[in-house]
Amino acid sequence: MNTNIIKQKHFKPINFNLQHVDLCFYLNPIKTHVINTMLFTNVIGDILLNGIGIELISISLNGKTLKPIEYIHDNYKIIIPKAPKKSTIKIISNINPSVNSRLEGLYISDKIFVTQCEAQGFRRITYFPDRPDVLSTYTVKITGNKNQYPVILSNGNLVSTKCIKNDLEVVWNDPFKKPSYLFALVAGKLSQTNRKFVTKSKNKVDLNIWIRKEDKNKINFALDCLEQAMKWDEKKYNLEYDLNIFNIAAINNFNMGAMENKSLNIFNSKYLISDKNTSTDNEYDFIETIVAHEYFHNWTGNRITCRDWFQLSLKEGLTVYRDQEFSSDMGSRAVKRIKDVRMLRAIQFAEDAGPLAHSVRPESYAEINNFYTATVYNKGAELIRMLENILTPKGFLKGFKYYIKKYDGKAAICENFIHSMETTNNIDLRQFYLWYSQAGTPEINIIPDYNIKNKKLSIKVTQNVPDTPKQKNKKAMLIPLKISLFNAEGKKYFLDKNKSKKELTILLKNKSHTFYYENIEANPAISINRGFTSPVKINLEQDKNKLQILMIHDNDSFKKWDQIYKYLLDLCIKQSKTAKNVKIDLFFIKVIKEILLNAEKDPAFASELLSLPSESEISENIKKYNPEKVFSARKEIIKTIKNNLSNEFHLIYKKCLNKTNLAARGWRALHNTCLQYLTIEDNLDAQKLVLEAYKNSNNMTIKLYSLSCISNMKSKDRNTILLDFYEKYKKQPIMIEKWFQVQASAKLKNNLRNIKRLVKSSEFTYKNPNQVRSLLNVFAKNNPINFHDNSGKGYKFIADQIIILDSINPSSAASLSSAFSNWKSLDQNRKKIIKINMKRILQKKNLSPNTFEIINNINKS
Ligand code: BES
Ligand code: ZN
């Protein structure tokens, strides 16, 4: 295996300026002709151009064609030795988009030409210094058959459109300097929807969405979101859009969700189209988030980009933080925070604890595509939020504005952002950098000691950052934690001498600290890491009375949820370790009862409070993972709670039924959570209830959820209903994906047979990443009892799929490969079978570096 490891410490700055790039494309599905003229200045030494899979026709330097002996050429690059200070290099070449199933570079999706250049796709289009710190202006001329490619788009402003016989020739010019990964081209039959936007300083912007005709009436919500995002960025950060045109093109075959190319965002249509009859509330949420996210990149990513790919979190972590804040302002801040933390704990904490652990700024990589991870994105976003907590929102805003001003037009590094915070807030944040270099989730131990005589509370806090595959003996981190203390009546104590603060942010710097609080009348309940101030694990034992106080009275809605969640998690863990039924404290049943009785006040929040940790959230918290036991333990706990509060659940469920068909999304969430409790036992009553929910629902949120409940049951209606759904929606790709997902996650025994059948059906293609995700990734990651079936059949199946996919789309194959990452926590038998299958993958001929890097890291752990 020829793997080339790229190391952060080997970074070398570029030895030239790239003034301007002039590109000409002659579109042809099997032979697209590309002429690339680059004007280099201030060249010192050799010029290195990356290029993969390109048929080179000629290369000329300052007007003279180079002979093969005048340059070095291999499968990955061209080097022009000792180039003149001013070098105009013209490269003529061909590429074949029709065989591009990796979906990187220029490819064809349903007859539409489309590009994906992040991270290193541009080198599959033409020979180029394909690194993010090479910033240049671009002029792009694209010529293609006018009947087949009536719409031709690229970055920046439209310069001209001409018809030449059967061809359309379109010229675009992007006045902003940008790296090659932000280049984009889209050409094909697309219909346009236009809206006008006027910026704060009265610039007019044309917003356009380009999508296939059939979906044209499903993009109004996305356009609304875009407008909201544009306004929000102006209001919150004083950031305006900077061109008169902003295009979004949507296509069906796309590796990711969406891409922020300058003024031409490209979206996986799945995350742009919505329809009140077929979209779920979660889908609406994600459209809002992703439209905003890609738009926000215009400043945090495009105007200020990354110097090298190790700095990825500089744009992604920051932009996730920004989209989280936007969505919080648009909807319920409390619910958004809870959902974000749940996701972080289930995926990022697991990543940090396993063989693929890496820091927010990784030290090395073989394939950069493998580092678009929850750690870089979501832990990265938490680091930004911690800075906001340390510096206060006002101080953070000062630093943010300084960063934008100072680094506009530049390729920056993570230090530049932190340093902007330091200068504007007059604070030393050197210790904070460790968050970017040390992997692993810090563990915080808290030991309180209350002295009734002098009414003093001392809290001893120690931190430990666990070893991870490549890092041992880590240093103490800078960790902010918000804290409040509650008395028995649920009132907060003052925590300072002036009696003005009931919440403080304590800052951990050393491995161990002791904090003292005076005038605390009685042993208090401690609410710490409020709002999830830091992405850490907290170990704190408190007695039942205190837990109860916090569960009922904590006014930090995240923490209130967290307290209940933690109790539920402990129950599931305990239950998974014994054959007996674990006892649920009476006080806790009362707490749940209170939630049910008061659910009407905020049904969306109530739904979160009632929803049990998922199997992956539970497995992340135990050392020895037994998939069957975790599955049945979780079920058992749900059952016990329901049996204790059956009347209450039925009562609130009835209320939900009356409200769900109104515009009230919180009620739909609560409906589904209650439905989970009420159908946890697979009996006739439950089957009837869920069937009614399916049939009577007039919205997809409930229809899809009830469908997934039915498909978990041995009901005689199961197949009829699945078929009913299929027949109704089979013409819409996003609905087929939902149908796949439901079946892929179905908990019925021997479900693998069904999945194998679906993979072979004519509905399924490996070439579409959405389908692969809906069927294969969902099976391998959201269906533990079937994937981990102790026969090992699930492992063999997924390994086979990885091997097939690897030849088609390495990035899909690599993402599926991480399904094996928790193998170490399984029993001997399972470990053995996984090991055999990983070996099999590693032995595949021409295995991609993408899959190799993931499987090899898991395998050697
Ligand atoms: N820049 C990425 C898209 C990307 C990542 C393209 C890796 C190619 C390789 C984009 O801004 C992004 O992060 N998209 C996310 C969604 C977002 C809401 C976090 C995605 O596509 O999942
Ligand atoms: Zn992004």
Tab-separated table of C-alpha atoms and ligand atoms in Angstrom, residues 118 258 260 293-294 297 315-316 319-320 377, ligand 2:
chain	number	residue	atom	x	y	z
A	118	GLU	CA	-13.154	20.462	-1.627
A	258	ALA	CA	-23.760	20.822	0.551
A	260	GLU	CA	-19.999	26.586	-0.022
A	293	HIS	CA	-24.141	27.034	7.252
A	294	GLU	CA	-23.075	27.230	3.607
A	297	HIS	CA	-19.033	30.216	4.991
A	315	LYS	CA	-13.727	27.318	9.008
A	316	GLU	CA	-15.901	24.315	9.891
A	319	THR	CA	-19.274	27.926	10.916
A	320	VAL	CA	-21.028	25.129	12.808
A	377	TYR	CA	-16.839	20.036	13.213
B	2	ZN	ZN	-18.967	23.676	6.356
